[in-house]
Coordinates of C-alpha atoms in Angstrom, one line a residue:
M10 CA 18.9 5.3 16.9
D11 CA 17.8 8.6 18.3
V12 CA 14.1 9.1 18.3
I13 CA 12.2 11.8 20.1
S14 CA 8.5 12.4 20.6
S15 CA 6.8 15.3 22.0
Q16 CA 3.9 13.1 23.5
T17 CA 3.1 9.7 24.8
P18 CA -0.1 7.7 24.0
Q19 CA -2.9 9.2 26.1
D20 CA -4.6 6.2 27.1
A21 CA -3.3 3.3 29.2
S22 CA -5.2 0.7 27.1
A23 CA -2.8 1.4 24.2
T24 CA 0.7 -0.1 24.3
D25 CA 3.2 1.9 26.4
A26 CA 5.4 2.6 23.4
G27 CA 4.8 5.9 21.8
P28 CA 5.4 6.7 18.2
E29 CA 9.1 6.8 18.9
G30 CA 9.0 3.2 20.0
V31 CA 7.1 2.2 16.9
A32 CA 9.7 3.9 14.7
A33 CA 12.6 2.3 16.6
S34 CA 11.0 -1.2 16.1
L35 CA 10.8 -0.6 12.3
A36 CA 14.5 0.6 12.2
G37 CA 15.2 -2.9 13.7
I38 CA 13.3 -4.7 11.0
F39 CA 15.2 -2.9 8.4
G40 CA 18.5 -3.8 9.8
T41 CA 20.3 -0.6 8.7
D42 CA 21.9 2.2 10.7
V43 CA 19.9 5.4 10.6
G44 CA 19.9 8.8 11.9
P45 CA 17.7 10.7 14.4
V46 CA 14.0 11.2 13.9
R47 CA 11.6 13.6 15.8
I48 CA 8.0 12.6 15.8
V49 CA 5.7 15.5 17.0
G50 CA 2.3 14.6 18.5
A51 CA 0.7 11.2 19.2
D52 CA -2.6 9.4 19.2
P53 CA -5.5 9.5 19.8
L54 CA -6.2 12.2 17.1
T55 CA -9.2 10.5 15.3
P56 CA -12.4 8.7 16.4
S57 CA -10.6 5.3 15.9
V58 CA -9.6 2.8 18.5
H59 CA -6.5 2.1 16.5
R60 CA -3.3 4.2 16.6
L61 CA -3.6 5.5 13.1
G62 CA -1.4 8.5 13.6
D63 CA 1.3 6.7 15.4
A64 CA 1.4 4.0 12.8
S65 CA 1.5 6.3 9.9
A66 CA 4.0 8.7 11.5
A67 CA 6.3 5.7 12.2
A68 CA 6.0 4.3 8.6
I69 CA 6.7 7.7 7.1
A70 CA 9.6 8.3 9.5
A71 CA 11.1 5.0 8.5
F72 CA 11.2 6.0 5.0
G73 CA 12.5 9.5 5.8
Q74 CA 15.3 7.8 7.8
Q75 CA 16.3 5.5 5.0
I76 CA 16.5 8.4 2.5
A77 CA 18.3 10.6 5.2
A78 CA 20.9 8.0 5.8
L79 CA 22.0 8.5 2.1
A80 CA 22.7 12.2 2.8
G81 CA 24.7 11.8 6.0
K82 CA 22.0 10.8 8.4
T83 CA 20.5 14.3 8.4
P84 CA 17.7 14.5 11.1
V85 CA 14.1 13.9 10.1
T86 CA 10.9 15.3 11.6
V87 CA 7.4 13.9 11.1
H88 CA 4.1 15.3 12.6
T89 CA 1.3 12.8 13.3
D90 CA -1.5 15.0 12.3
A91 CA 0.1 15.3 8.8
A92 CA 0.9 11.6 8.8
I93 CA -2.8 10.8 9.2
D94 CA -3.5 13.0 6.3
Q95 CA -1.4 10.7 4.1
L96 CA -3.8 7.9 4.8
R97 CA -6.6 9.9 3.1
A98 CA -4.5 11.5 0.5
A99 CA -6.9 10.4 -2.2
F100 CA -9.5 12.5 -0.6
L101 CA -7.4 15.6 -0.2
T102 CA -6.2 15.7 -3.9
T103 CA -8.0 17.6 -6.7
L104 CA -7.5 17.2 -10.4
N105 CA -8.6 20.3 -12.4
G106 CA -10.4 21.5 -9.4
Q107 CA -12.4 18.3 -8.9
G108 CA -11.9 15.8 -5.9
A109 CA -9.8 13.0 -7.3
H110 CA -11.8 10.4 -5.2
G111 CA -15.0 11.5 -7.2
L112 CA -13.6 11.1 -10.6
A113 CA -14.7 7.8 -12.0
E114 CA -15.3 6.4 -15.5
D115 CA -17.9 4.1 -13.7
P116 CA -19.1 5.7 -10.5
A117 CA -20.9 2.3 -9.5
A118 CA -17.6 0.5 -9.6
L119 CA -16.3 2.0 -6.4
G120 CA -19.8 2.8 -5.1
N121 CA -20.8 -0.7 -4.9
N122 CA -17.7 -1.7 -2.9
N123 CA -19.2 -2.2 0.7
F124 CA -20.2 -4.4 3.6
Y125 CA -23.2 -6.6 2.9
A126 CA -25.2 -8.6 5.4
A127 CA -25.4 -12.2 4.8
R128 CA -28.0 -14.8 5.8
D129 CA -26.0 -16.2 8.7
N130 CA -25.8 -12.8 10.5
R131 CA -22.2 -12.3 9.2
W132 CA -21.0 -9.4 7.1
I133 CA -19.0 -9.7 3.9
F134 CA -17.1 -7.0 1.9
L135 CA -17.5 -7.2 -1.8
I136 CA -15.3 -5.5 -4.4
T137 CA -16.5 -4.5 -7.9
T138 CA -13.8 -1.9 -8.7
F139 CA -12.7 -3.6 -12.1
P140 CA -15.0 -5.2 -14.6
H141 CA -13.9 -8.7 -14.1
Q142 CA -14.4 -8.3 -10.3
R143 CA -17.8 -6.8 -10.8
D144 CA -18.7 -9.6 -13.2
A145 CA -17.6 -12.3 -10.6
V146 CA -19.8 -10.8 -7.9
C147 CA -22.8 -10.4 -10.3
R148 CA -22.5 -13.8 -11.8
V149 CA -22.4 -15.5 -8.4
L150 CA -25.2 -13.5 -6.9
N151 CA -27.2 -13.6 -10.3
T152 CA -27.8 -9.9 -10.0
P153 CA -27.3 -6.7 -11.9
P154 CA -24.6 -4.3 -10.5
F155 CA -26.8 -2.2 -8.4
A156 CA -26.1 -1.9 -4.6
D157 CA -29.6 -2.6 -3.6
R158 CA -29.9 -5.7 -5.7
I159 CA -26.4 -6.9 -4.5
A160 CA -27.6 -6.4 -0.9
E161 CA -30.8 -8.3 -1.6
A162 CA -28.9 -11.3 -3.2
T163 CA -26.2 -11.4 -0.5
A164 CA -29.0 -11.8 2.1
H165 CA -29.7 -15.2 0.7
W166 CA -26.2 -16.5 1.1
D167 CA -24.1 -17.6 4.0
A168 CA -21.1 -15.4 4.2
F169 CA -18.3 -17.9 4.0
A170 CA -20.0 -19.7 1.1
L171 CA -20.3 -16.5 -0.8
E172 CA -16.7 -15.5 -0.1
D173 CA -15.4 -18.9 -1.5
A174 CA -17.8 -18.7 -4.5
V175 CA -16.7 -15.1 -5.5
C176 CA -13.1 -16.0 -5.2
A177 CA -13.5 -19.2 -7.3
A178 CA -15.2 -17.0 -9.9
G179 CA -12.2 -14.8 -10.2
G180 CA -13.4 -12.0 -7.9
V181 CA -12.3 -10.8 -4.5
A182 CA -14.3 -10.7 -1.3
A183 CA -13.7 -11.1 2.4
V184 CA -15.9 -12.1 5.3
V185 CA -15.8 -9.8 8.3
R186 CA -13.9 -11.7 10.9
S187 CA -12.8 -11.0 14.4
A188 CA -9.0 -10.6 15.2
D189 CA -9.1 -14.0 17.1
E190 CA -10.9 -15.7 14.0
W191 CA -8.3 -14.4 11.8
R192 CA -5.3 -15.4 13.8
S193 CA -6.6 -19.0 14.3
L194 CA -6.8 -19.5 10.5
P195 CA -3.8 -21.1 8.7
V196 CA -3.5 -18.0 6.5
G197 CA -3.7 -15.7 9.7
R198 CA -1.0 -17.9 11.5
D199 CA 1.2 -17.9 8.4
S200 CA 0.9 -14.0 8.0
M201 CA 1.7 -13.4 11.8
A202 CA 4.8 -15.5 11.6
H203 CA 6.6 -12.8 9.6
P204 CA 7.4 -9.1 10.3
V205 CA 5.4 -6.3 8.7
V206 CA 8.1 -5.9 6.2
R207 CA 10.2 -8.9 5.1
I208 CA 13.8 -8.2 3.8
D209 CA 15.6 -11.4 2.6
R210 CA 18.8 -11.8 0.9
I211 CA 18.0 -14.2 -2.1
G212 CA 21.2 -14.4 -4.1
E213 CA 24.9 -13.6 -4.3
A214 CA 26.2 -10.4 -6.1
E215 CA 29.0 -8.0 -5.8
P216 CA 28.2 -4.7 -3.9
R217 CA 26.8 -2.0 -6.0
P218 CA 27.4 1.5 -4.7
L219 CA 24.5 3.8 -4.9
P220 CA 25.2 6.3 -7.7
G221 CA 23.3 9.1 -6.2
A222 CA 24.6 8.8 -2.6
L223 CA 25.5 12.1 -0.9
R224 CA 23.6 13.9 -3.6
W225 CA 20.1 15.3 -3.2
P226 CA 17.7 13.7 -3.9
P227 CA 19.8 10.6 -3.3
L228 CA 18.1 8.0 -5.6
Q229 CA 19.4 9.5 -8.8
G230 CA 20.8 7.0 -11.2
L231 CA 18.7 4.1 -10.0
R232 CA 16.4 2.3 -12.5
M233 CA 13.2 0.8 -11.2
V234 CA 10.4 -1.2 -12.9
D235 CA 6.9 -0.5 -11.5
L236 CA 4.5 -3.5 -12.3
T237 CA 1.9 -2.4 -9.9
H238 CA -1.6 -0.9 -9.8
V239 CA -4.2 0.9 -7.6
I240 CA -2.5 2.6 -4.6
A241 CA 0.0 0.6 -2.4
G242 CA 2.7 -0.3 -5.0
P243 CA 2.2 2.8 -7.3
V244 CA 2.5 5.2 -4.3
A245 CA 5.8 3.4 -3.2
T246 CA 7.2 3.9 -6.6
K247 CA 6.0 7.4 -6.7
L248 CA 7.9 8.1 -3.5
L249 CA 11.0 6.6 -5.1
A250 CA 10.6 8.6 -8.2
T251 CA 10.2 11.8 -6.1
F252 CA 13.6 11.2 -4.5
G253 CA 15.4 10.7 -7.8
A254 CA 14.8 7.3 -9.1
D255 CA 14.1 6.7 -12.9
V256 CA 10.8 4.7 -12.6
L257 CA 9.2 3.1 -15.6
H258 CA 5.6 2.0 -14.8
V259 CA 4.4 -0.9 -16.9
S260 CA 0.7 -1.7 -17.5
R261 CA -1.3 -4.1 -19.6
P262 CA -3.3 -2.0 -22.2
D263 CA -6.6 -3.8 -21.6
L264 CA -6.4 -3.6 -17.9
P265 CA -5.9 0.1 -17.1
D266 CA -6.3 1.8 -13.7
P267 CA -8.9 4.6 -13.7
V268 CA -7.5 8.1 -14.5
A269 CA -8.0 9.2 -10.9
M270 CA -5.6 6.4 -9.8
I271 CA -3.0 7.6 -12.4
A272 CA -3.3 11.2 -11.1
L273 CA -2.9 10.0 -7.5
T274 CA 0.1 7.7 -8.0
G275 CA 1.8 8.5 -11.2
G276 CA 3.9 11.4 -10.2
G277 CA 7.3 11.6 -11.8
K278 CA 7.0 8.2 -13.7
R279 CA 7.1 7.2 -17.3
N280 CA 4.3 4.9 -18.3
A281 CA 4.7 2.1 -20.9
Y282 CA 2.4 -0.7 -22.1
C283 CA 3.3 -4.4 -21.9
D284 CA 1.3 -7.5 -22.1
V285 CA 3.3 -10.3 -20.7
R286 CA 0.9 -12.9 -22.3
D287 CA 2.7 -12.1 -25.5
P288 CA 6.0 -13.9 -25.5
N289 CA 7.8 -11.0 -27.4
Q290 CA 6.6 -8.5 -25.0
A291 CA 7.4 -10.6 -22.0
A292 CA 10.9 -11.0 -23.4
R293 CA 11.3 -7.3 -23.7
L294 CA 10.2 -6.9 -20.1
R295 CA 12.9 -9.3 -19.0
E296 CA 15.5 -7.2 -20.9
I297 CA 14.2 -4.2 -19.1
A298 CA 14.4 -6.0 -15.7
G299 CA 17.9 -7.1 -16.5
A300 CA 19.1 -3.6 -16.5
A301 CA 17.1 -2.5 -13.5
D302 CA 18.1 -2.0 -9.8
V303 CA 14.7 -2.6 -8.5
F304 CA 11.6 -4.5 -9.7
V305 CA 8.2 -3.8 -8.0
D306 CA 5.3 -6.2 -8.5
S307 CA 1.8 -6.4 -7.1
Y308 CA 0.3 -9.0 -9.5
R309 CA -0.4 -12.5 -8.8
G310 CA 0.8 -15.0 -11.4
M311 CA 4.0 -13.3 -12.4
A312 CA 6.1 -16.0 -10.9
A313 CA 4.3 -18.5 -13.4
R314 CA 5.5 -16.3 -16.3
G315 CA 9.2 -16.3 -15.1
F316 CA 9.2 -13.1 -13.1
A317 CA 9.6 -14.5 -9.6
A318 CA 12.2 -12.8 -7.4
H319 CA 14.6 -15.6 -7.7
D320 CA 14.2 -15.7 -11.5
L321 CA 14.9 -11.9 -11.7
A322 CA 18.0 -12.4 -9.3
A323 CA 19.3 -15.2 -11.4
A324 CA 19.2 -13.0 -14.5
N325 CA 20.3 -9.9 -12.8
P326 CA 22.4 -10.5 -9.8
G327 CA 22.1 -7.7 -7.4
I328 CA 18.5 -6.7 -8.2
V329 CA 16.2 -5.7 -5.4
T330 CA 12.6 -6.8 -5.7
L331 CA 9.6 -5.4 -3.8
E332 CA 6.4 -7.4 -3.8
Y333 CA 2.9 -6.4 -2.7
H334 CA 0.1 -8.8 -1.9
C335 CA -2.9 -8.8 0.3
W336 CA -2.6 -12.3 1.8
G337 CA 1.0 -13.3 1.0
A338 CA 2.7 -14.4 -2.2
D339 CA 3.1 -18.0 -1.1
G340 CA 0.7 -18.6 1.9
P341 CA -2.7 -20.4 2.0
W342 CA -4.5 -17.7 0.3
A343 CA -1.8 -16.8 -2.3
A344 CA -4.3 -17.5 -5.1
R345 CA -6.8 -14.9 -3.8
G346 CA -6.5 -11.3 -4.7
G347 CA -7.3 -8.5 -2.3
F348 CA -7.4 -4.8 -1.4
D349 CA -7.2 -2.6 1.5
Q350 CA -10.8 -3.0 2.5
L351 CA -10.7 -6.8 2.3
A352 CA -7.7 -6.9 4.5
C353 CA -9.4 -4.8 7.2
S354 CA -12.5 -7.0 6.9
A355 CA -10.6 -10.3 7.3
T356 CA -8.3 -9.3 10.1
G357 CA -10.9 -7.9 12.6
F358 CA -9.8 -4.4 11.9
A359 CA -13.2 -3.5 10.4
L360 CA -15.1 -5.1 13.3
E361 CA -13.0 -3.2 15.9
E362 CA -13.9 0.1 14.0
A363 CA -17.6 -0.9 14.0
V364 CA -20.1 1.9 14.4
D365 CA -23.7 1.0 15.8
G366 CA -23.0 -2.7 15.2
R367 CA -22.1 -2.3 11.6
P368 CA -18.3 -3.0 10.6
S369 CA -16.6 0.1 9.4
L370 CA -13.4 1.2 7.7
P371 CA -11.2 3.6 9.7
P372 CA -12.2 7.2 9.7
T373 CA -9.4 7.9 7.2
Y374 CA -11.3 5.4 4.8
L375 CA -7.9 3.9 3.7
L376 CA -5.3 2.3 5.9
N377 CA -3.1 -0.4 4.4
D378 CA -2.4 1.2 1.0
Y379 CA -0.6 4.3 2.2
L380 CA 1.1 2.5 5.2
A381 CA 2.2 -0.3 2.9
A382 CA 3.6 2.2 0.4
Y383 CA 5.8 4.0 2.8
L384 CA 6.9 0.7 4.5
G385 CA 7.7 -0.9 1.2
A386 CA 9.5 2.1 -0.1
A387 CA 11.5 2.2 3.2
G388 CA 12.3 -1.5 2.8
T389 CA 13.5 -1.0 -0.6
V390 CA 15.9 1.7 0.2
A391 CA 17.1 -0.3 3.1
A392 CA 17.9 -3.2 0.8
L393 CA 19.7 -0.9 -1.7
R394 CA 21.9 0.4 1.2
R395 CA 22.6 -3.1 2.2
R396 CA 23.4 -4.2 -1.3
A397 CA 25.8 -1.3 -1.6
V398 CA 27.8 -2.6 1.4
E399 CA 27.1 -6.3 1.5
G400 CA 26.3 -7.1 -2.1
G401 CA 23.6 -9.7 -2.9
S402 CA 20.2 -9.8 -4.4
W403 CA 17.3 -8.9 -2.0
R404 CA 13.6 -9.6 -1.9
V405 CA 11.3 -7.2 0.0
R406 CA 7.7 -8.2 0.8
V407 CA 4.8 -6.3 2.2
D408 CA 1.2 -7.8 2.7
L409 CA -1.9 -5.8 3.4
A410 CA -3.2 -8.2 5.9
R411 CA 0.0 -8.1 7.9
V412 CA -0.1 -4.3 7.9
C413 CA -3.5 -4.5 9.6
T414 CA -2.3 -6.8 12.4
W415 CA 0.8 -4.7 12.9
V416 CA -1.4 -1.7 13.6
Q417 CA -3.7 -3.8 15.8
D418 CA -0.6 -4.9 17.8
L419 CA 0.4 -1.4 18.6
G420 CA -2.5 -1.4 21.1
S421 CA -6.0 0.3 21.1
F422 CA -7.9 3.0 22.9
A423 CA -11.2 2.3 24.8
P424 CA -14.1 3.4 22.7
E425 CA -15.4 6.0 25.2
R426 CA -11.9 7.6 25.0
I427 CA -12.1 8.4 21.3
R428 CA -15.8 8.6 20.6
S429 CA -16.0 12.4 20.9
L430 CA -13.0 13.2 18.8
P431 CA -13.8 14.9 15.4
R432 CA -13.3 13.0 12.1
P433 CA -10.5 14.3 10.0
G434 CA -11.4 17.5 8.3
A435 CA -9.2 20.1 6.5
A436 CA -5.7 19.0 5.6
S437 CA -3.1 19.5 8.3
V438 CA -0.3 19.2 5.6
P439 CA 0.5 21.7 3.0
V440 CA -0.3 21.0 -0.7
H441 CA 1.6 21.5 -3.8
T442 CA 0.5 22.1 -7.4
V443 CA 1.8 20.4 -10.5
R444 CA 0.7 20.8 -14.1
G445 CA 1.1 18.1 -16.7
P446 CA -0.8 16.0 -19.3
L447 CA -3.7 15.4 -17.0
G448 CA -4.0 19.0 -16.1
T449 CA -3.6 20.8 -12.7
L450 CA -3.1 18.4 -9.9
V451 CA -3.2 19.7 -6.2
E452 CA -2.1 17.2 -3.6
P453 CA -0.6 16.9 -0.2
E454 CA 3.1 17.4 0.2
I455 CA 5.3 14.6 1.5
P456 CA 5.1 15.1 5.2
I457 CA 8.9 14.6 6.0
E458 CA 11.1 17.5 7.1
F459 CA 14.9 16.9 6.4
S460 CA 17.0 19.1 8.5
G461 CA 18.9 21.5 6.1
L462 CA 17.6 19.9 2.9
P463 CA 14.3 20.5 0.9
T464 CA 11.7 17.8 0.7
P465 CA 11.2 17.2 -3.1
T466 CA 7.7 17.3 -4.6
P467 CA 6.5 14.6 -7.0
G468 CA 6.5 15.4 -10.7
A469 CA 3.5 15.5 -13.0
P470 CA 1.7 12.1 -13.7
A471 CA 1.7 11.0 -17.3
L472 CA -0.9 9.2 -19.3
L473 CA -0.6 5.4 -19.6
G474 CA 1.3 3.9 -22.6
T475 CA 2.9 7.3 -23.5
S476 CA 6.5 6.1 -23.1
P477 CA 8.4 3.4 -24.9
L478 CA 9.2 0.1 -23.1
R479 CA 12.8 1.0 -22.7
W480 CA 15.2 2.8 -20.4

């Protein structure tokens, strides 16, 4: 693979491999032949000890290379400053003139998500985004959903006991650990035993040529089921839809994502309702999956309902599944849910980003969700390419905690080296405007340049449940 970078890392404390080395390592994981990529710029670009720009540019480049390979391996260019903007796309997007990140049916739901100090001088991150998660936190702490009362109640708990209690109550939480603590845990060791993207052949099938190969965009003719929510999974399928795939997003009618999430992640998809607790609706979803090329899932418990990757492959030989989890689908914490912030907390990432002794999220606010989206989308296209040549059914897996440790393992910068760098400000990447049922959406463009080919832009997001559950 031909990879070029205009710079190398600027601090000897970071690993010697520049963004080109990171991109090359990802290409090795995907196991497919790709064309050249040019990565312009390198870290440090933000006041983060981590290589946020290099990691993001490499993940975006990996997706670009897989797409470009379907169009004759046309060269790809990615700029690291624009790549960093992808990590904060939620904060650079407006809907009808309002910042998408500020649109909320319940402002306290996101506002109460935070690091809280526990009795044992440990920190814990508590999530209250969805009603059942808020209820679990408040039930365990015996407090109303106000940040000051949550903080007061948390101060009477030991952090690890509170983590266990919230998770047992059906909520999600994570104690802030060091990197060494995480990697010494059974769940950490299990996570580190795998690459950041896992691509496994799980069944036999005849090769399926890609119907859109050598056309642009090249994923035309592919059918994909999107059974995901929040950011990582929906952004991955948005990327795949932008490059031509027919994506049917499926959601439970009584568990909707906020409108802001739909606006941020729904571009170019159709949205249908399906409650798999209803046997008839579950059977219909199985029919849909039986005619799909790709099935993307980010929910725990779907295996128990007959939607495990091996079940789907048995019913539809040649299918590609993409799974998103925080801690792993079958590891020691498989029963626990999780989000971007919890992965940062548990793996030591938030402690390494600490400001004045308090753990912190990276200056982009989000890390795993967008990196995982590009990595999963790249892995999916790589699996489709391998299916076209080798045949087989394929399972692609991306876990948020492993994304954190992947970035950590790229190396870090000394705090004094990055302390004076400015936080990300105005967007470095151009924006595009799309009008649809939700109104006028202005969002960052996909920061990939394809030599001689236009970079497509996402379509308009649709309201949930406005499409029938069929192809």
